GROMACS .gro file of N, CA and C in nm:
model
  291
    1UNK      N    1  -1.121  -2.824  -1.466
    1UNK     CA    2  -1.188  -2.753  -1.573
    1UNK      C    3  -1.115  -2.624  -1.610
    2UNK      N    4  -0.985  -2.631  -1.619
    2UNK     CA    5  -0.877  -2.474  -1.638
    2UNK      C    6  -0.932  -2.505  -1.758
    3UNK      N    7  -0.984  -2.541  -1.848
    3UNK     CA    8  -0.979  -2.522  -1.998
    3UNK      C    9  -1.111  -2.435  -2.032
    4UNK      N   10  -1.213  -2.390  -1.906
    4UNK     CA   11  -1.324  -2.316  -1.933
    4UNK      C   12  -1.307  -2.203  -1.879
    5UNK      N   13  -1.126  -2.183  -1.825
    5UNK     CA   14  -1.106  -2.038  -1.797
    5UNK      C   15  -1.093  -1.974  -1.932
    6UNK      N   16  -1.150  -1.838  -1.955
    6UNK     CA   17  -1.116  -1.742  -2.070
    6UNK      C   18  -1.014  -1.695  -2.045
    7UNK      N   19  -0.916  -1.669  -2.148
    7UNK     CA   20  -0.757  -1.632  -2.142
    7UNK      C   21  -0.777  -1.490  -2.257
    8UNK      N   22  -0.698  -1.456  -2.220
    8UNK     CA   23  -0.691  -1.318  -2.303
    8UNK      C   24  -0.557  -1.321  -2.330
    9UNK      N   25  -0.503  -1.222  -2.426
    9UNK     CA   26  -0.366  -1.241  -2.461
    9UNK      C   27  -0.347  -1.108  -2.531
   10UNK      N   28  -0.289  -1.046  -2.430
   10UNK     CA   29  -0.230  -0.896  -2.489
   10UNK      C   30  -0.081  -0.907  -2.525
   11UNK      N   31  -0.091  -0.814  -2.706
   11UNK     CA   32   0.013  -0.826  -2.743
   11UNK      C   33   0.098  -0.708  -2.707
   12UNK      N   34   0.247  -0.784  -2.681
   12UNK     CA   35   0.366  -0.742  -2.604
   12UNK      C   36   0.352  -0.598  -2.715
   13UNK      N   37   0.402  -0.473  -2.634
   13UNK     CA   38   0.410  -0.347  -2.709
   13UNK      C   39   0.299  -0.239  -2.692
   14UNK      N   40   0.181  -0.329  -2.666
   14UNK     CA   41   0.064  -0.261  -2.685
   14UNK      C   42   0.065  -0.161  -2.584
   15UNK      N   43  -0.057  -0.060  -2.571
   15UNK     CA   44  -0.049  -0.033  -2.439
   15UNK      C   45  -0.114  -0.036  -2.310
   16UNK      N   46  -0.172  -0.190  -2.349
   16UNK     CA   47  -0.219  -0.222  -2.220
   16UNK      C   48  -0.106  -0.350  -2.158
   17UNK      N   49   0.031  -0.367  -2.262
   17UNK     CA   50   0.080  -0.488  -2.239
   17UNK      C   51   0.180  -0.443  -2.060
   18UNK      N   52   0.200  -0.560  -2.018
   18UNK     CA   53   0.265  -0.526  -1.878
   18UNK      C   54   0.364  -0.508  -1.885
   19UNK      N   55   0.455  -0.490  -1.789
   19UNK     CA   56   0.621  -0.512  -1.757
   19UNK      C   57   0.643  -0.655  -1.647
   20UNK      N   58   0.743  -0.693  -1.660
   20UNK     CA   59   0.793  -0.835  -1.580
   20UNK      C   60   0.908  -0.783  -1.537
   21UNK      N   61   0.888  -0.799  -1.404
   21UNK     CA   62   1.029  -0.802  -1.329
   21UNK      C   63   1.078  -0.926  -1.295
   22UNK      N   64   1.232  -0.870  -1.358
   22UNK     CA   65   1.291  -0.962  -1.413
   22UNK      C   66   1.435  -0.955  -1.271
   23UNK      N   67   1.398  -0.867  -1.189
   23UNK     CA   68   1.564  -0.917  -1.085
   23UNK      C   69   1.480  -0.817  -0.976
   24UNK      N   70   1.474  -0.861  -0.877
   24UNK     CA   71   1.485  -0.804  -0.754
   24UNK      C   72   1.589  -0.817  -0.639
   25UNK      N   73   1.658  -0.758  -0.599
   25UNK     CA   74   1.729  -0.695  -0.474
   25UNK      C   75   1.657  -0.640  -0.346
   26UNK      N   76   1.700  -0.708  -0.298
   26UNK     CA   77   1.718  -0.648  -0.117
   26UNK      C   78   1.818  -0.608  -0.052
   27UNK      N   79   1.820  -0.528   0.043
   27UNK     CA   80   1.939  -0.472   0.157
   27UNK      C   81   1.853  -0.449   0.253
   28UNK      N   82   1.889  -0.522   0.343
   28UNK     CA   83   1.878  -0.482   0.503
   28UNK      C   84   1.703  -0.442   0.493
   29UNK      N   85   1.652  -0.549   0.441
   29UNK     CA   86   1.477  -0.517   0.376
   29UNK      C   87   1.416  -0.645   0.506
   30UNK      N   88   1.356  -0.622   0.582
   30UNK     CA   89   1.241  -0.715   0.693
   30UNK      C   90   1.393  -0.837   0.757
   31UNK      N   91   1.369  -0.939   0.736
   31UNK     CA   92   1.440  -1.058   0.777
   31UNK      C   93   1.592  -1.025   0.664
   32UNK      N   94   1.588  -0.966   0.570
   32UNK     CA   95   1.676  -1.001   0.481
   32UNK      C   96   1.839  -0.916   0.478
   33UNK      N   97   1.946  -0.946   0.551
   33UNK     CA   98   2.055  -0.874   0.510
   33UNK      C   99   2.070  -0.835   0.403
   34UNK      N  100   2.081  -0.891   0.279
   34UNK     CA  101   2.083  -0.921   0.167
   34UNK      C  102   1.977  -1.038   0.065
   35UNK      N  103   1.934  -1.000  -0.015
   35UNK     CA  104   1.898  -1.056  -0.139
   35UNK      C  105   1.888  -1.023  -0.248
   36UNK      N  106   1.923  -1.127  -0.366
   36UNK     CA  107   1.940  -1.088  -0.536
   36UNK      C  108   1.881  -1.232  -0.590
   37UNK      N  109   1.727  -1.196  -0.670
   37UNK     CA  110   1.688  -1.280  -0.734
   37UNK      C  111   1.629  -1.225  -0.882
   38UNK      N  112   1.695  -1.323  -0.952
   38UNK     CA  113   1.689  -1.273  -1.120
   38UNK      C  114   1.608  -1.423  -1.156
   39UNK      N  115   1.503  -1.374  -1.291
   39UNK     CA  116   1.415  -1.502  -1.313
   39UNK      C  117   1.392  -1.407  -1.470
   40UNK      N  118   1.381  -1.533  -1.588
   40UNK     CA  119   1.310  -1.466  -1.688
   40UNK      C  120   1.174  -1.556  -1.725
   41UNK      N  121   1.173  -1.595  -1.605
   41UNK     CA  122   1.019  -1.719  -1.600
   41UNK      C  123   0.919  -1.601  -1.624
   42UNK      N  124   0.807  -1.630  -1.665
   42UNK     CA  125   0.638  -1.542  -1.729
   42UNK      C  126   0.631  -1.573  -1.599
   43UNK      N  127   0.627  -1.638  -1.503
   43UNK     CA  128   0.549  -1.701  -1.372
   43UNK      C  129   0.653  -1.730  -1.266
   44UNK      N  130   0.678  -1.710  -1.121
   44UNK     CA  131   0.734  -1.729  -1.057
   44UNK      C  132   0.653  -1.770  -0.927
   45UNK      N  133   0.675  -1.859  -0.849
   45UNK     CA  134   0.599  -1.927  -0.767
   45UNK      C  135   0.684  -1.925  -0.609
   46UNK      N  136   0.645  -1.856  -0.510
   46UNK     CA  137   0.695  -1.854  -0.409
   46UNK      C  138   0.661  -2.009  -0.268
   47UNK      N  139   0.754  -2.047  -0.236
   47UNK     CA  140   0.734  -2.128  -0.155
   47UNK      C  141   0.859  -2.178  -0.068
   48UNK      N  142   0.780  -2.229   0.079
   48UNK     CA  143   0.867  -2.204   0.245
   48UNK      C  144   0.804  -2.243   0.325
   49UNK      N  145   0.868  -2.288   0.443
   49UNK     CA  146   0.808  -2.306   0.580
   49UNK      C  147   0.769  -2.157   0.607
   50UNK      N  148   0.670  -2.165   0.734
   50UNK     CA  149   0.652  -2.064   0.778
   50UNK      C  150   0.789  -1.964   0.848
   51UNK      N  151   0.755  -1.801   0.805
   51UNK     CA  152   0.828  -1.783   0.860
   51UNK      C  153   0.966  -1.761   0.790
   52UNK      N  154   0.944  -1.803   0.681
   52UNK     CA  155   1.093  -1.810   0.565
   52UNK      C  156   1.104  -1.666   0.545
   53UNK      N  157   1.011  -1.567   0.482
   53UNK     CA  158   0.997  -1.470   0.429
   53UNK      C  159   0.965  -1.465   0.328
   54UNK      N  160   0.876  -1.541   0.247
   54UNK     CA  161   0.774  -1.521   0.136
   54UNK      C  162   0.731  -1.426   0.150
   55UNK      N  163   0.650  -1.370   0.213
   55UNK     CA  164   0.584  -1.208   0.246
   55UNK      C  165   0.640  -1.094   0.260
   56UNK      N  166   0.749  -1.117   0.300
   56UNK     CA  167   0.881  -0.990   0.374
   56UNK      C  168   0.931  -0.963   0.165
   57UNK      N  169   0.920  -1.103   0.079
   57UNK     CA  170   0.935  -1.077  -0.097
   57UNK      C  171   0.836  -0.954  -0.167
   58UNK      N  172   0.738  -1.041  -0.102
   58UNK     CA  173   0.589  -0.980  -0.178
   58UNK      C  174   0.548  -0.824  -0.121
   59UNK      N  175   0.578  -0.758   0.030
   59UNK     CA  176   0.572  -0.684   0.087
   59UNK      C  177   0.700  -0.577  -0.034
   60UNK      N  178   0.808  -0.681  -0.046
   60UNK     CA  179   0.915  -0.579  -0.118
   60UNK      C  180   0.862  -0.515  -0.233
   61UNK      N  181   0.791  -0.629  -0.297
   61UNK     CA  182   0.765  -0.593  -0.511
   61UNK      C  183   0.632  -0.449  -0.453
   62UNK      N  184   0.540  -0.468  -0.309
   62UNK     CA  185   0.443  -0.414  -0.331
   62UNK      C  186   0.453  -0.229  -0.319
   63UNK      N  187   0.602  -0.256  -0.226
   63UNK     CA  188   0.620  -0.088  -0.281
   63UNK      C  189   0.629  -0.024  -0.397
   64UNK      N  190   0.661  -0.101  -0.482
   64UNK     CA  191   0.640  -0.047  -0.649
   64UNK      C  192   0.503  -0.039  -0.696
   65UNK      N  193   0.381  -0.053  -0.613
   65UNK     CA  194   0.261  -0.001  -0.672
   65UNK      C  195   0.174   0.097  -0.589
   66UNK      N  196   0.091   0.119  -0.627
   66UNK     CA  197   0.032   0.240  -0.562
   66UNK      C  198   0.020   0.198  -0.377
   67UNK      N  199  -0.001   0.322  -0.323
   67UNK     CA  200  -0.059   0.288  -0.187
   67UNK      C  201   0.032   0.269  -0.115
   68UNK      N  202   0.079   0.181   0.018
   68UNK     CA  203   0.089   0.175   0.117
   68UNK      C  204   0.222   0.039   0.128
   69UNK      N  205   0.194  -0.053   0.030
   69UNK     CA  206   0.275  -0.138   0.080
   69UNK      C  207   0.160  -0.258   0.099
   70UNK      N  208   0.190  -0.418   0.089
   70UNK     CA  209   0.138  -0.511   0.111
   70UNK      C  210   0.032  -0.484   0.266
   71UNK      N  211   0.186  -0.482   0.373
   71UNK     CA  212   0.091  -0.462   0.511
   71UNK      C  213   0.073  -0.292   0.548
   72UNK      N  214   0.060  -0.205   0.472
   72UNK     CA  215   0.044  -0.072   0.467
   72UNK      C  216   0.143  -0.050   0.656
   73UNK      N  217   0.266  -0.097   0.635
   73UNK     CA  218   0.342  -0.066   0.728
   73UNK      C  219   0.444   0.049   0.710
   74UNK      N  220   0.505   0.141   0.806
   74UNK     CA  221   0.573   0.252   0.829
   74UNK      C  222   0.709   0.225   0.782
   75UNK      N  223   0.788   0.273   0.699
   75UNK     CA  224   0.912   0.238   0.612
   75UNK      C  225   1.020   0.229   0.731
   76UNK      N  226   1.002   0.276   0.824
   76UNK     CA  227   1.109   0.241   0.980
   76UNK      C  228   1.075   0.077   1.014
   77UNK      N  229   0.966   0.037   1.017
   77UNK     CA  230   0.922  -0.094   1.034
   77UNK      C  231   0.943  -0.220   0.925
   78UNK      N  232   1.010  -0.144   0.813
   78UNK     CA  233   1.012  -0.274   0.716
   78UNK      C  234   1.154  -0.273   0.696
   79UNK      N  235   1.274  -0.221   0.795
   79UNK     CA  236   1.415  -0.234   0.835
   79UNK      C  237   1.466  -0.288   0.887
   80UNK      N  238   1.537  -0.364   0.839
   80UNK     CA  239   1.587  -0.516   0.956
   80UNK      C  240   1.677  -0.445   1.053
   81UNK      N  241   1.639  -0.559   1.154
   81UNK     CA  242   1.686  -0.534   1.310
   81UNK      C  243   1.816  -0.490   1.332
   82UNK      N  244   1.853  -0.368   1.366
   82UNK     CA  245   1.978  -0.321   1.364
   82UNK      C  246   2.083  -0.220   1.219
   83UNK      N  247   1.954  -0.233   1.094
   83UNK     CA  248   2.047  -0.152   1.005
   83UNK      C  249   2.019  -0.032   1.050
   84UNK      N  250   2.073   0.018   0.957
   84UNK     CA  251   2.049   0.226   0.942
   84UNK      C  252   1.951   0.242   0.857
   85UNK      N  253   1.949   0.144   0.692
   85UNK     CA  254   1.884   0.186   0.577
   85UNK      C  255   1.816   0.076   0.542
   86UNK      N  256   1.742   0.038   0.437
   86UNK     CA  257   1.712  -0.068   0.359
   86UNK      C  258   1.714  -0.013   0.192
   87UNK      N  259   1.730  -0.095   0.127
   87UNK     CA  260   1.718  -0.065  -0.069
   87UNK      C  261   1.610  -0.142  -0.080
   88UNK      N  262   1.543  -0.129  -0.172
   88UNK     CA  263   1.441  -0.250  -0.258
   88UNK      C  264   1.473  -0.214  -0.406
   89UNK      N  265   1.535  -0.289  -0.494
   89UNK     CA  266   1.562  -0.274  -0.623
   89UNK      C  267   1.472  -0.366  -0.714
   90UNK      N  268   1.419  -0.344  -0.808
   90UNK     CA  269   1.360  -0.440  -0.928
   90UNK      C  270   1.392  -0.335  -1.036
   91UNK      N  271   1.403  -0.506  -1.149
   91UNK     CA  272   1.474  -0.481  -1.258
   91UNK      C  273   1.346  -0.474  -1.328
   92UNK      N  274   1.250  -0.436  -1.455
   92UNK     CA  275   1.149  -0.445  -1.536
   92UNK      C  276   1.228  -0.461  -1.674
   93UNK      N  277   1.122  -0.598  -1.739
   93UNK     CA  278   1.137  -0.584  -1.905
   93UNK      C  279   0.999  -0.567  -1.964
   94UNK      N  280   1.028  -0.436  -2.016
   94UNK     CA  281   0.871  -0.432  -2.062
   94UNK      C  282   0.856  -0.432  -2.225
   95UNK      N  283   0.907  -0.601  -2.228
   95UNK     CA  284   0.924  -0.667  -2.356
   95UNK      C  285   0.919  -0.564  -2.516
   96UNK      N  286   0.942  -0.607  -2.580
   96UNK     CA  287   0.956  -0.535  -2.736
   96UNK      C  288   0.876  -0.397  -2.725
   97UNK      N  289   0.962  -0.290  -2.783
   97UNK     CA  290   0.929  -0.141  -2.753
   97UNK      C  291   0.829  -0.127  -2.902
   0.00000   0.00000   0.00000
């Protein structure tokens, strides 16, 4: 029954319209030496065995919003084993100005 969900549709510009990140980067971020993922999908869908690092992703994007972080963990704790530093980079398109 998705067809008795109500959809709303904010137009791009406005200012309630969002931003999409469109590339995220990792360095030396939880499990990850490295990662670079670029998508211009509206929707991106994470999926893995356990243990892959789906979460160690989602933990990354959640420092870009208010608060604490996904697992409101200590920025020494979300450093993979043995670096010095970690980066978390995302790219935003916050479609037609």
């Amino acid at each position: 029954m998705a067809d008795d969900i109500p959809v709303q549709q904010i137009p791009a510009g406005s200012a309630s319209a969002r931003a999409r990140i469109t590339r995220l980067a990792l360095t030396d971020f939880r499990s990850y030496p490295a990662l670079s993922i670029s998508t211009d999908a509206p929707l991106v869908a994470l999926s893995g065995e356990n243990g892959a690092g789906k979460t160690n992703i989602l933990e990354a994007l959640s420092l870009f919003t208010p608060g604490r972080g996904l697992r409101r963990a200590e920025l020494g704790r979300m450093l993979r084993h043995g670096a010095t530093g970690f980066s978390v980079f995302a790219a935003l398109d916050r479609g037609p100005q």
